[in-house]
Amino acid sequence: MADDYPSRARQAYAMDDDTDWLDIPEPEDPHPTSAHRWPRWFSLTLKALLVLFALLVAWLTFTAPLNRSLQPLGAPSLVVLASNGETIARRGAIIENAVDVTQLPPHVAQAFIAVEDRRFFRHVGIDPWGLARAMARNLSSGRMVEGGSTITQQLAKTSFTGADRTGTRKIQEAFIALWLEAWLSKEDILSRYLSNVYFGDNVYGLRAAAHHYFSVPPEELTMAQAAMLAGVVNAPSRLAPTRNLEEARERGALVGRRMVEAGFISERERRALRPARLRVAPRDRTPTGTYFADWVLAETGQVEDEETYGEREIRTTLDMDLQRLAERTIRGAGLGRAQAALVAMRTDGSVVAMVGGKNYAQNAFNRATQARRQSGSTFKLFTYLAALRRGYSPGTPVADTPLTLGDWSPQNYGESYAGTIPLAEAFARSSNVATVRISQAVGLDEVIRAARDLGVTSPLPAHPSLPLGTASTTLIEMTAAYAAVAADGYPVVPNGLAERASGESWFGDWFPTERRNLQRDRAFAPMRDLLAGVVQRGTGTTANLSVPTFGKTGTTQDYRDALFIGFAGDLVVGVWIGNDDNRPLPGITGGALPARIWRSFMTGALDVTPAAPASAPQAAPIQEEPTNAVDPNASPFLGPDGQPIEVIPFDPDAPPPQQGEPQPTQQQPGTPPVRQPPAGPPPSGPQPTQPRQPEVRPPSGDRPVDQPRPTGR
């Protein structure tokens, strides 16, 4: 159809010579072509992008800390907070004066540029080529092996945006990097970076690092020393030379190879390099804070690999009400010159109170986490747990009669023996001979396995006296073991950091908030029955509360250590008393003062009362017998022939002894027989005993012991 606009315009012009066809308005084309449409949409899109860019610039201007990006950096500081936000400790970093890269030997700056940002002098703060190279290497290796951030971006991140790895932070970081490049010279940027980068050991800045690790100013750093320091910044806590010298030297060698690749040094110069030697400068080790804060900071130090400036906060699990109660309880215990420690945790391992000694200001040594002392009869938990795992029950009979292994004869207090008694009664009485018999029947390897399952990491030598608590452990790991029984699952790992959502704290991304999966153990239920029997009718009645209470006493040789560990509700508490110089505490047993301290703390923490006194009289108090001594170096145990004896073997395929059946008697070749009475009624005649070497009597009941001598209650 010829009804188009040009033909009609020409017709109008022909009809009227006075009509200018150019004055006729052109109607809209009902079918515009793409050639007409594209420039218009392109213009609108371009305008929209410009508006978005302007908005982005405005947003970054207000949100990115550009107002301080050219100002001096704030020194790092660390604030430790209790669970309610109350400050419990504040720490400052080791940081010294800034460095001027133009005053340093050339190889110092070259080492950092070679390993961190080889194109530093050729980019504008962001290096697309470096990002692409890092991505290619990471994809080829299948893991993160290289980052693509420039030195300028690292300065922006560590100094102005923080360590959060969010998209917003990355955009801000890039914008600040461009800003820094526009206002500062490359030398200024590199100087600021070297003056503030984190080198581990709470040391910030090249000058402080040079002094700390090598006792020299940065202007005198050798090439090997500079290479080692340049390698450290990739993971400063893990690679700090004072913690991991071998790996720090390996990273230094890698930096040397990168310097060759960058053309800074020759291969001959690299081969001439020798590993740098440390000359750590003395530093003020005076701690500040609390026992708990020291412990938490030691735990967080292993993941503190981000160089973050300004004030950082760590929120912990510490309950300040319980902490003050614990401190008051220890102060009011009447300890005299003795020291004490207390650690309280929830059944998930969250530590809510910790006292490592009577006075932190006078002595910051933490006896709850650092002191390794014999655990006494609190270690019997693992022996009886191993037995329950093997099929024993609280009613299984066990012989509480004299016993001799080689030249060693474990004894009960006052040489008092009850004959054949149920396993639960042996545990409540804290019978030494019954415990040794059980450990020999189930095997020391099973006892050690039970301790390992419940989180004990201290060395556990396989001596026959091990079940009586002759191995040295820490109070916190023993308390965590009891927490596993309370939680009905293992292992329970002591933790002092509060569960935080990702990004809410400096360490939130490093510590998952989900509780670890616990292994269930059917033996825990009868084990709790045994622990309840200790406080109801055994050695720990002093600790009994008006609510279900579970616990165990422990004392070591010559009353050098006294412990009580137990739980009620969801609170698990361990108490230790002793002298730092290992002097005895005459008459102090785990069932006495430690149990009273435990009861006093728990009544306030749980708002309960002590249990009503039992109508039946309890066992007579244990008296010190200083003649009960052994040679603490007598290890291993020797038989009559002078040869070491081995652990009595246990047949794993043999059924455990049942009610009414005699317990098996096992004999080691070359040693006198170990005789056990039948499990039935005690015989009327006198009990046979083995001939002894010159009398060696480890303490029993709640008595202490030097290795390898056993403990009692």
XYZ file of C-alpha atoms in Angstrom:
713
model
C 0.000 0.000 0.000
C 1.420 3.388 -1.102
C -0.027 5.367 1.783
C 3.363 6.415 3.092
C 4.392 9.754 4.511
C 6.649 11.035 1.649
C 4.042 10.455 -1.070
C 1.335 12.246 0.883
C 3.656 15.148 1.586
C 4.466 15.514 -2.063
C 0.703 15.494 -2.957
C -0.006 18.307 -0.479
C 2.805 20.367 -1.944
C 1.363 19.897 -5.477
C -2.156 20.931 -4.434
C -1.053 24.154 -2.844
C 2.032 25.912 -4.069
C 1.997 28.148 -0.975
C 2.244 25.164 1.349
C 5.702 24.243 2.398
C 5.828 20.508 2.903
C 8.597 20.993 5.364
C 6.057 22.626 7.722
C 3.857 19.573 7.778
C 4.442 17.723 11.098
C 5.858 14.257 10.620
C 3.682 11.598 12.285
C 5.220 8.937 14.514
C 6.415 5.901 12.677
C 4.142 3.044 13.811
C 6.891 0.504 12.976
C 10.253 1.978 14.053
C 13.322 0.079 12.962
C 16.140 -1.071 15.345
C 18.366 1.541 13.735
C 16.071 4.235 15.115
C 15.608 2.531 18.540
C 19.214 1.559 19.540
C 20.742 5.030 20.079
C 17.871 6.011 22.367
C 18.161 2.935 24.649
C 21.907 3.247 24.670
C 21.597 6.804 25.902
C 19.147 5.826 28.646
C 21.358 2.941 29.776
C 24.423 5.132 29.865
C 22.608 7.736 31.920
C 21.364 5.096 34.350
C 24.882 3.714 34.795
C 26.219 7.187 35.436
C 23.540 7.780 38.075
C 24.322 4.439 39.725
C 28.034 5.219 39.702
C 27.382 8.593 41.285
C 25.260 6.975 43.960
C 27.974 4.367 44.570
C 30.619 7.049 44.922
C 28.406 8.976 47.317
C 27.703 5.828 49.369
C 31.372 4.904 49.565
C 32.278 8.460 50.463
C 30.025 8.297 53.515
C 30.623 4.639 54.491
C 34.316 4.101 53.696
C 36.561 5.740 56.306
C 38.231 8.069 53.824
C 38.337 10.828 56.405
C 41.044 8.904 58.247
C 42.655 6.999 55.401
C 45.553 9.461 55.285
C 45.850 9.862 59.042
C 48.262 7.996 61.334
C 47.122 4.485 62.165
C 45.849 3.632 65.630
C 47.905 1.147 67.625
C 46.221 -2.257 67.971
C 44.582 -3.079 71.282
C 42.597 -6.032 72.504
C 39.677 -5.971 74.927
C 38.483 -9.200 76.547
C 34.832 -9.126 77.612
C 32.807 -11.349 79.905
C 29.542 -12.829 78.672
C 27.642 -9.749 79.901
C 29.975 -7.327 78.097
C 31.998 -6.355 81.159
C 35.685 -5.746 80.440
C 37.950 -8.259 82.165
C 41.277 -7.504 80.437
C 42.848 -5.074 78.002
C 46.044 -5.706 76.061
C 48.193 -3.495 73.873
C 50.379 -4.619 70.983
C 54.149 -4.280 70.571
C 54.563 -1.483 68.045
C 57.423 0.963 67.488
C 58.206 3.958 65.314
C 57.429 3.925 61.610
C 60.017 3.055 58.983
C 60.954 4.990 55.863
C 61.434 2.586 52.975
C 63.917 4.926 51.333
C 66.207 4.554 54.353
C 66.123 0.737 54.326
C 68.474 -1.557 52.372
C 66.944 -2.225 48.930
C 66.611 -5.955 49.600
C 64.162 -5.306 52.454
C 61.482 -3.698 50.288
C 62.271 -6.100 47.437
C 61.589 -9.126 49.648
C 58.096 -7.910 50.517
C 57.293 -6.814 46.967
C 58.493 -10.123 45.518
C 56.243 -12.266 47.704
C 53.266 -9.957 48.259
C 52.838 -7.756 45.160
C 55.359 -8.093 42.328
C 53.598 -5.489 40.169
C 53.408 -2.962 43.019
C 55.055 -0.155 41.061
C 53.012 -0.814 37.894
C 49.394 -0.844 39.101
C 47.048 1.838 40.465
C 46.086 0.041 43.662
C 44.133 -2.782 42.031
C 45.901 -5.343 39.849
C 43.573 -7.255 37.500
C 46.529 -9.232 36.183
C 47.491 -10.311 39.689
C 43.906 -11.315 40.448
C 43.738 -13.416 37.290
C 47.086 -15.080 38.042
C 46.034 -15.901 41.619
C 42.703 -17.303 40.428
C 44.436 -19.503 37.858
C 46.874 -20.888 40.441
C 44.116 -21.541 42.946
C 42.004 -23.351 40.357
C 44.934 -25.455 39.180
C 45.823 -26.511 42.725
C 42.228 -27.034 43.826
C 42.657 -24.882 46.922
C 43.484 -21.358 48.027
C 47.259 -20.994 47.636
C 47.593 -17.363 46.578
C 45.713 -14.128 47.125
C 45.281 -11.386 44.587
C 45.273 -8.366 46.884
C 47.883 -5.715 46.276
C 49.973 -4.153 49.024
C 47.763 -1.080 48.742
C 44.644 -3.189 49.210
C 46.216 -4.943 52.208
C 46.974 -1.559 53.742
C 43.363 -0.526 53.131
C 42.021 -3.745 54.648
C 44.170 -3.956 57.741
C 44.087 -0.256 58.516
C 40.698 1.049 57.446
C 38.102 -1.597 56.605
C 38.920 -4.451 58.960
C 39.242 -8.148 58.255
C 35.611 -8.973 57.396
C 35.441 -10.777 54.054
C 32.111 -9.423 52.830
C 31.284 -7.964 49.436
C 30.737 -4.531 50.931
C 34.138 -4.578 52.580
C 35.805 -5.637 49.345
C 34.237 -2.724 47.465
C 35.283 -0.305 50.198
C 38.777 -1.792 50.193
C 39.126 -1.258 46.448
C 37.824 2.298 46.661
C 40.220 3.189 49.508
C 43.104 1.599 47.586
C 42.414 3.904 44.644
C 42.136 6.832 47.053
C 45.494 6.010 48.652
C 47.167 5.687 45.264
C 45.820 9.100 44.277
C 47.085 10.874 47.387
C 50.236 8.996 48.377
C 53.377 8.019 46.562
C 54.336 4.387 46.153
C 57.138 4.858 48.671
C 54.709 6.335 51.198
C 52.287 3.438 50.757
C 55.046 0.867 51.149
C 56.432 2.646 54.212
C 53.011 2.715 55.878
C 52.453 -0.951 55.053
C 55.824 -2.041 56.486
C 55.315 0.129 59.563
C 52.061 -1.542 60.538
C 51.864 -5.087 59.123
C 51.448 -7.896 61.681
C 54.414 -10.251 62.263
C 52.997 -12.585 64.931
C 53.848 -12.703 68.644
C 51.673 -9.578 69.102
C 54.320 -7.607 67.156
C 53.242 -4.963 64.621
C 55.505 -3.126 62.218
C 58.901 -3.887 60.708
C 60.874 -1.958 63.313
C 59.304 -3.879 66.209
C 59.688 -7.182 64.329
C 63.366 -6.584 63.578
C 64.025 -5.806 67.233
C 61.887 -8.667 68.514
C 63.167 -11.495 66.320
C 66.717 -10.404 65.493
C 67.627 -7.650 68.016
C 68.606 -5.257 65.211
C 67.074 -2.087 63.747
C 65.316 -2.554 60.394
C 68.071 -0.551 58.662
C 70.480 -3.409 59.478
C 68.373 -6.377 58.380
C 70.237 -8.902 56.249
C 68.687 -10.348 53.128
C 67.964 -13.658 54.892
C 66.312 -11.869 57.810
C 64.249 -9.675 55.491
C 63.162 -12.747 53.504
C 62.035 -14.527 56.676
C 60.017 -11.528 57.875
C 58.452 -11.097 54.435
C 57.373 -14.726 54.516
C 55.829 -14.425 57.965
C 53.120 -11.901 57.025
C 51.206 -14.522 55.035
C 50.182 -16.305 58.273
C 51.868 -14.463 61.136
C 50.647 -16.502 64.093
C 51.390 -19.846 62.480
C 54.701 -18.757 60.927
C 56.040 -16.646 63.794
C 59.697 -17.775 64.069
C 59.465 -18.103 67.843
C 56.693 -20.667 67.404
C 57.594 -22.397 64.151
C 61.176 -21.633 63.169
C 61.493 -24.456 60.639
C 58.437 -23.410 58.626
C 59.419 -19.737 58.898
C 62.766 -20.614 57.331
C 61.025 -22.536 54.556
C 58.905 -19.475 53.795
C 62.066 -17.356 53.803
C 63.580 -19.680 51.203
C 60.420 -19.297 49.087
C 60.760 -15.515 49.285
C 64.339 -15.861 48.046
C 63.135 -17.785 44.977
C 60.469 -15.160 44.318
C 63.131 -12.439 44.465
C 65.059 -14.285 41.754
C 61.923 -14.597 39.605
C 61.275 -10.867 40.021
C 64.835 -10.052 38.930
C 65.799 -8.462 42.248
C 68.687 -10.833 42.945
C 70.604 -13.444 40.999
C 70.412 -17.181 41.472
C 73.958 -17.099 42.784
C 72.993 -14.597 45.458
C 70.029 -16.730 46.452
C 72.174 -19.836 46.837
C 74.555 -17.906 49.027
C 71.764 -17.130 51.524
C 71.880 -18.999 54.820
C 68.847 -19.470 57.081
C 68.404 -16.540 59.425
C 69.153 -17.167 63.087
C 66.910 -15.808 65.794
C 68.163 -13.479 68.494
C 64.938 -12.807 70.348
C 65.156 -9.626 72.374
C 64.077 -9.750 76.027
C 60.610 -8.371 76.579
C 58.412 -7.497 79.464
C 56.426 -10.636 80.207
C 54.416 -9.112 83.024
C 50.829 -10.212 82.304
C 47.811 -8.000 82.727
C 44.266 -9.124 83.212
C 43.087 -12.317 84.913
C 43.845 -16.027 84.945
C 40.909 -16.592 82.614
C 41.930 -13.807 80.225
C 45.458 -15.226 79.941
C 44.028 -18.647 79.095
C 41.583 -17.312 76.500
C 44.194 -15.157 74.795
C 46.574 -18.110 74.600
C 43.802 -20.082 72.879
C 42.918 -17.320 70.409
C 46.556 -16.620 69.535
C 46.762 -19.679 67.305
C 44.172 -18.260 64.866
C 45.005 -14.575 65.112
C 46.375 -14.230 61.572
C 44.661 -11.015 60.544
C 46.556 -7.742 60.902
C 43.763 -5.666 62.417
C 44.200 -2.200 63.859
C 42.343 -0.185 66.408
C 40.416 -1.762 69.263
C 39.343 -5.382 68.979
C 36.900 -7.138 71.243
C 36.696 -10.779 72.251
C 33.516 -11.807 74.010
C 33.994 -14.813 76.251
C 31.915 -17.348 78.174
C 32.962 -16.005 81.583
C 30.017 -15.405 83.924
C 31.054 -12.492 86.137
C 28.618 -13.403 88.918
C 30.055 -16.914 89.120
C 33.601 -15.579 88.771
C 33.154 -13.240 91.740
C 31.581 -16.075 93.720
C 34.566 -18.324 92.943
C 37.048 -15.660 94.023
C 35.157 -15.006 97.262
C 34.996 -18.716 97.981
C 38.738 -19.189 97.550
C 39.526 -16.088 99.620
C 37.344 -17.298 102.466
C 38.598 -20.880 102.506
C 41.285 -20.342 105.143
C 44.102 -21.745 103.022
C 46.993 -20.229 104.943
C 50.092 -20.406 102.760
C 48.606 -23.023 100.450
C 47.439 -22.268 96.932
C 44.130 -23.224 95.347
C 42.556 -23.447 91.915
C 38.959 -23.713 90.762
C 37.504 -24.142 87.299
C 33.774 -24.213 86.558
C 32.272 -25.105 83.186
C 28.959 -25.988 81.648
C 28.413 -29.488 80.313
C 29.245 -28.233 76.808
C 32.717 -27.132 77.958
C 31.984 -23.407 78.244
C 34.164 -22.158 81.084
C 32.161 -19.772 83.275
C 34.588 -19.242 86.178
C 38.295 -19.778 86.719
C 40.618 -19.126 89.639
C 44.238 -20.059 89.037
C 45.593 -19.009 92.429
C 44.940 -16.838 95.454
C 46.380 -13.626 93.988
C 46.861 -12.956 90.263
C 48.742 -9.710 90.870
C 51.368 -11.531 92.925
C 51.621 -14.665 90.790
C 50.012 -15.086 87.373
C 50.843 -18.802 87.078
C 47.528 -20.508 86.370
C 47.233 -23.617 88.514
C 43.946 -24.544 86.847
C 45.388 -24.815 83.334
C 49.193 -24.816 83.558
C 50.050 -26.813 86.676
C 50.480 -30.546 86.080
C 49.946 -32.354 89.360
C 48.995 -35.890 90.279
C 45.240 -36.327 90.164
C 44.903 -38.859 92.978
C 41.737 -40.889 93.171
C 39.860 -38.567 90.815
C 41.658 -40.613 88.125
C 39.767 -43.732 89.264
C 36.909 -42.484 87.105
C 38.664 -43.954 84.059
C 39.391 -47.328 85.675
C 35.780 -47.893 86.638
C 34.537 -46.535 83.304
C 36.761 -49.062 81.520
C 35.273 -51.805 83.703
C 31.700 -50.723 82.960
C 32.518 -50.710 79.261
C 33.734 -54.305 79.613
C 30.428 -55.436 81.011
C 30.930 -54.975 84.739
C 28.013 -53.516 86.689
C 27.783 -51.564 89.968
C 26.873 -54.861 91.654
C 29.763 -56.912 90.313
C 31.773 -58.262 93.282
C 35.383 -57.216 93.649
C 37.930 -58.330 96.242
C 38.930 -55.597 98.679
C 41.757 -57.670 100.191
C 45.552 -57.320 100.385
C 47.346 -57.469 97.039
C 50.976 -57.699 95.946
C 52.382 -57.087 92.466
C 56.067 -57.889 92.413
C 57.581 -55.850 95.226
C 54.699 -53.378 95.326
C 51.713 -53.769 97.619
C 48.966 -51.173 97.247
C 47.134 -50.708 100.524
C 43.995 -49.139 101.825
C 44.098 -46.606 104.630
C 44.959 -48.177 107.953
C 45.285 -51.548 106.209
C 41.519 -51.742 106.434
C 39.896 -54.172 103.998
C 36.252 -55.074 103.531
C 36.604 -58.442 101.839
C 34.414 -58.987 98.798
C 32.234 -55.952 98.109
C 30.204 -54.655 95.156
C 32.037 -52.547 92.618
C 29.923 -49.513 93.554
C 30.986 -49.848 97.184
C 34.648 -50.131 96.188
C 34.347 -46.872 94.251
C 32.499 -45.102 97.073
C 35.144 -46.239 99.579
C 37.890 -45.337 97.082
C 39.516 -48.720 97.661
C 43.040 -48.800 96.277
C 43.443 -52.566 96.098
C 40.063 -53.045 94.413
C 40.926 -50.376 91.839
C 44.273 -52.013 91.038
C 42.602 -55.410 90.696
C 40.026 -53.994 88.296
C 42.691 -52.262 86.193
C 44.679 -55.504 85.967
C 41.556 -57.382 84.888
C 40.438 -54.962 82.166
C 43.971 -53.944 81.139
C 45.821 -50.669 81.560
C 45.395 -49.981 77.864
C 41.630 -49.818 78.388
C 42.055 -47.453 81.333
C 44.249 -45.176 79.218
C 41.785 -45.396 76.337
C 38.953 -44.260 78.602
C 41.033 -41.281 79.744
C 41.903 -40.350 76.166
C 38.275 -40.626 75.070
C 37.273 -38.171 77.770
C 39.882 -35.635 76.656
C 42.922 -36.243 78.869
C 45.976 -35.348 76.773
C 48.691 -35.462 79.441
C 51.247 -38.303 79.280
C 49.899 -41.462 80.927
C 52.678 -43.979 81.660
C 51.387 -47.547 81.850
C 52.533 -48.213 85.430
C 50.397 -50.477 87.614
C 49.851 -47.463 89.902
C 48.378 -45.345 87.082
C 44.740 -46.156 88.032
C 45.401 -44.590 91.444
C 46.249 -41.211 89.892
C 50.041 -41.128 89.806
C 50.147 -39.448 86.382
C 50.353 -35.660 86.250
C 47.379 -33.904 84.672
C 45.825 -30.440 84.687
C 42.735 -29.532 86.650
C 40.913 -28.231 83.579
C 41.342 -31.427 81.566
C 40.200 -33.573 84.480
C 37.173 -31.322 84.992
C 36.337 -31.609 81.282
C 36.500 -35.404 81.592
C 33.880 -35.304 84.345
C 31.856 -32.892 82.176
C 31.696 -35.593 79.492
C 30.071 -37.976 81.969
C 27.652 -35.231 82.995
C 26.862 -34.417 79.352
C 26.404 -38.102 78.490
C 28.780 -37.730 75.558
C 32.460 -37.232 74.833
C 34.718 -35.437 74.281
C 33.892 -32.160 75.996
C 36.473 -29.533 75.010
C 36.998 -26.590 77.394
C 36.154 -23.360 75.594
C 36.324 -19.749 76.712
C 34.978 -17.988 73.608
C 31.306 -17.097 73.385
C 29.288 -18.412 70.501
C 28.942 -15.483 68.123
C 27.303 -15.082 64.750
C 29.718 -14.718 61.857
C 30.984 -11.169 61.524
C 29.908 -10.012 65.001
C 33.351 -10.501 66.497
C 36.890 -10.621 65.296
C 37.096 -14.368 65.803
C 33.536 -15.316 64.875
C 34.515 -16.883 61.546
C 37.187 -19.036 63.150
C 35.087 -20.719 65.803
C 31.923 -22.511 64.618
C 28.800 -21.983 66.670
C 27.518 -25.509 66.201
C 28.228 -27.867 69.027
C 30.507 -30.733 68.151
C 28.912 -34.122 67.765
C 29.428 -36.091 70.964
C 30.034 -39.816 71.119
C 27.515 -41.597 73.306
C 28.595 -44.182 75.850
C 26.186 -46.556 77.611
C 28.650 -46.820 80.482
C 28.064 -43.195 81.467
C 24.702 -43.890 83.142
C 26.071 -46.463 85.633
C 29.173 -44.276 86.027
C 26.952 -41.447 87.251
C 25.444 -43.873 89.756
C 28.928 -44.602 91.076
C 29.732 -40.891 91.350
C 26.466 -40.281 93.202
C 27.408 -43.016 95.678
C 30.647 -41.207 96.542
C 28.795 -38.122 97.837
C 25.903 -40.043 99.365
C 27.795 -42.616 101.446
C 31.476 -42.533 100.484
C 34.479 -40.260 100.772
C 32.725 -37.155 99.379
C 29.717 -36.756 101.690
C 30.916 -33.272 102.643
C 30.040 -32.097 99.106
C 26.520 -33.502 98.995
C 23.797 -30.999 98.027
C 20.026 -30.933 98.246
C 19.904 -31.657 94.492
C 21.345 -34.714 92.696
C 25.097 -34.465 93.207
C 27.955 -36.414 91.665
C 31.680 -36.266 92.365
C 34.961 -37.841 93.395
C 37.665 -37.037 95.903
C 41.395 -37.306 95.342
C 44.543 -36.943 97.449
C 48.174 -37.567 96.561
C 51.209 -38.717 98.516
C 51.908 -37.077 101.844
C 48.888 -34.833 101.292
C 50.687 -32.785 98.647
C 47.530 -32.364 96.529
C 43.868 -32.550 97.463
C 41.078 -32.448 94.875
C 37.353 -32.676 94.490
C 35.703 -32.776 91.053
C 31.970 -33.082 90.633
C 28.812 -31.791 89.013
C 25.242 -30.843 89.776
C 22.690 -29.375 87.417
C 24.568 -28.243 84.303
C 27.624 -27.026 86.250
C 30.840 -29.052 86.499
C 33.460 -27.817 88.969
C 36.974 -28.940 89.867
C 38.838 -27.753 92.994
C 42.540 -28.269 93.771
C 44.577 -27.361 96.852
C 48.334 -27.674 97.289
C 51.664 -25.888 97.669
C 53.650 -24.657 94.687
C 56.835 -26.109 96.194
C 55.127 -29.498 96.643
C 55.283 -29.385 100.446
C 52.668 -31.562 102.186
C 49.453 -30.218 103.672
C 49.116 -32.430 106.749
C 45.664 -33.902 107.120
C 44.145 -32.166 104.072
C 42.243 -34.664 101.925
C 40.015 -34.299 98.890
C 36.969 -35.113 100.963
C 37.699 -32.318 103.429
C 38.645 -28.752 102.451
C 38.325 -29.137 98.631
C 34.883 -30.708 99.070
C 33.838 -27.849 101.374
C 35.062 -25.258 98.862
C 33.177 -27.089 96.121
C 29.999 -27.209 98.200
C 30.255 -23.533 99.134
C 30.649 -22.476 95.498
C 27.866 -24.744 94.226
C 25.316 -23.678 96.826
C 25.756 -20.069 95.715
C 25.962 -20.864 92.007
C 22.883 -23.103 91.932
C 21.020 -21.373 94.793
C 20.617 -24.648 96.667
C 21.438 -25.888 100.161
C 23.722 -28.662 101.381
C 22.125 -32.048 101.853
C 20.853 -33.008 105.268
C 23.487 -34.870 107.309
C 23.403 -38.622 106.891
C 22.161 -40.524 109.922
C 24.887 -43.152 109.697
C 28.343 -42.100 110.851
C 30.938 -41.635 108.150
C 34.409 -43.127 108.012
C 36.953 -41.830 110.481
C 39.104 -38.963 109.220
C 42.308 -39.994 107.530
C 45.500 -39.274 109.431
C 48.867 -38.649 107.881
C 51.359 -41.502 107.992
C 54.721 -39.955 107.052
C 56.413 -43.358 107.142
C 54.436 -44.441 104.102
C 57.051 -43.397 101.601
C 58.487 -44.877 98.442
C 61.362 -43.990 96.203
C 59.798 -41.628 93.627
C 62.398 -42.807 91.115
C 61.483 -46.484 91.526
C 60.294 -47.036 87.983
C 59.500 -49.438 86.503
C 58.302 -51.903 89.117
C 60.615 -54.863 89.659
C 59.763 -58.424 90.521
C 61.602 -60.633 93.031
C 64.124 -61.558 90.332
C 65.039 -57.904 89.834
C 63.502 -57.806 86.361
C 60.737 -55.394 85.305
C 57.267 -56.869 85.477
C 54.676 -56.268 82.781
C 51.003 -55.556 83.085
C 49.055 -58.709 83.844
C 47.537 -59.745 80.492
C 43.810 -59.633 79.933
C 41.957 -61.860 77.486
C 39.529 -59.588 75.593
C 37.478 -62.604 74.553
C 36.917 -63.772 78.122
C 33.540 -62.720 79.606
C 33.660 -60.231 82.466
C 33.141 -61.629 85.945
C 29.506 -61.836 86.917
C 27.714 -61.659 90.229
C 28.503 -64.719 92.314
C 31.418 -65.866 90.152
C 35.027 -65.795 91.354
C 37.302 -63.255 89.743
C 40.137 -64.855 87.771
C 43.597 -64.978 89.185
C 46.290 -64.220 86.601
C 49.978 -64.739 87.014
C 52.914 -63.211 85.222
C 55.865 -65.532 84.530
C 58.708 -64.965 86.954
C 56.538 -63.263 89.579
C 54.809 -64.681 92.641
C 51.144 -65.522 92.162
C 48.581 -62.840 92.799
C 45.861 -64.438 94.867
C 42.312 -63.185 95.014
C 39.528 -64.526 97.196
C 36.370 -65.914 95.694
C 33.625 -63.466 94.935
C 31.210 -65.171 97.291
C 31.057 -64.704 101.057
C 34.388 -63.851 102.625
C 36.205 -66.935 103.955
C 36.236 -67.387 107.687
C 39.954 -68.076 107.948
C 42.755 -65.536 107.627
C 43.447 -64.189 104.179
C 46.737 -65.252 102.566
C 49.156 -62.520 101.622
C 52.310 -62.556 99.565
C 55.763 -62.157 101.052
C 56.904 -58.585 100.713
C 60.158 -56.862 100.097
C 61.133 -54.277 102.714
C 57.777 -52.727 103.382
C 56.634 -50.225 100.796
C 53.172 -48.897 101.505
C 51.510 -46.432 99.212
C 48.810 -44.439 100.930
C 45.223 -45.426 100.613
C 41.932 -43.865 101.328
C 42.290 -40.241 100.365
C 46.082 -40.328 100.501
C 48.625 -38.844 98.080
C 51.431 -40.472 96.186
C 54.671 -39.822 94.366
C 55.001 -41.625 91.075
C 54.807 -44.531 90.794
C 53.113 -44.857 94.136
C 49.304 -44.956 94.056
C 46.816 -42.639 95.584
C 43.625 -43.209 97.409
C 40.408 -41.351 97.828
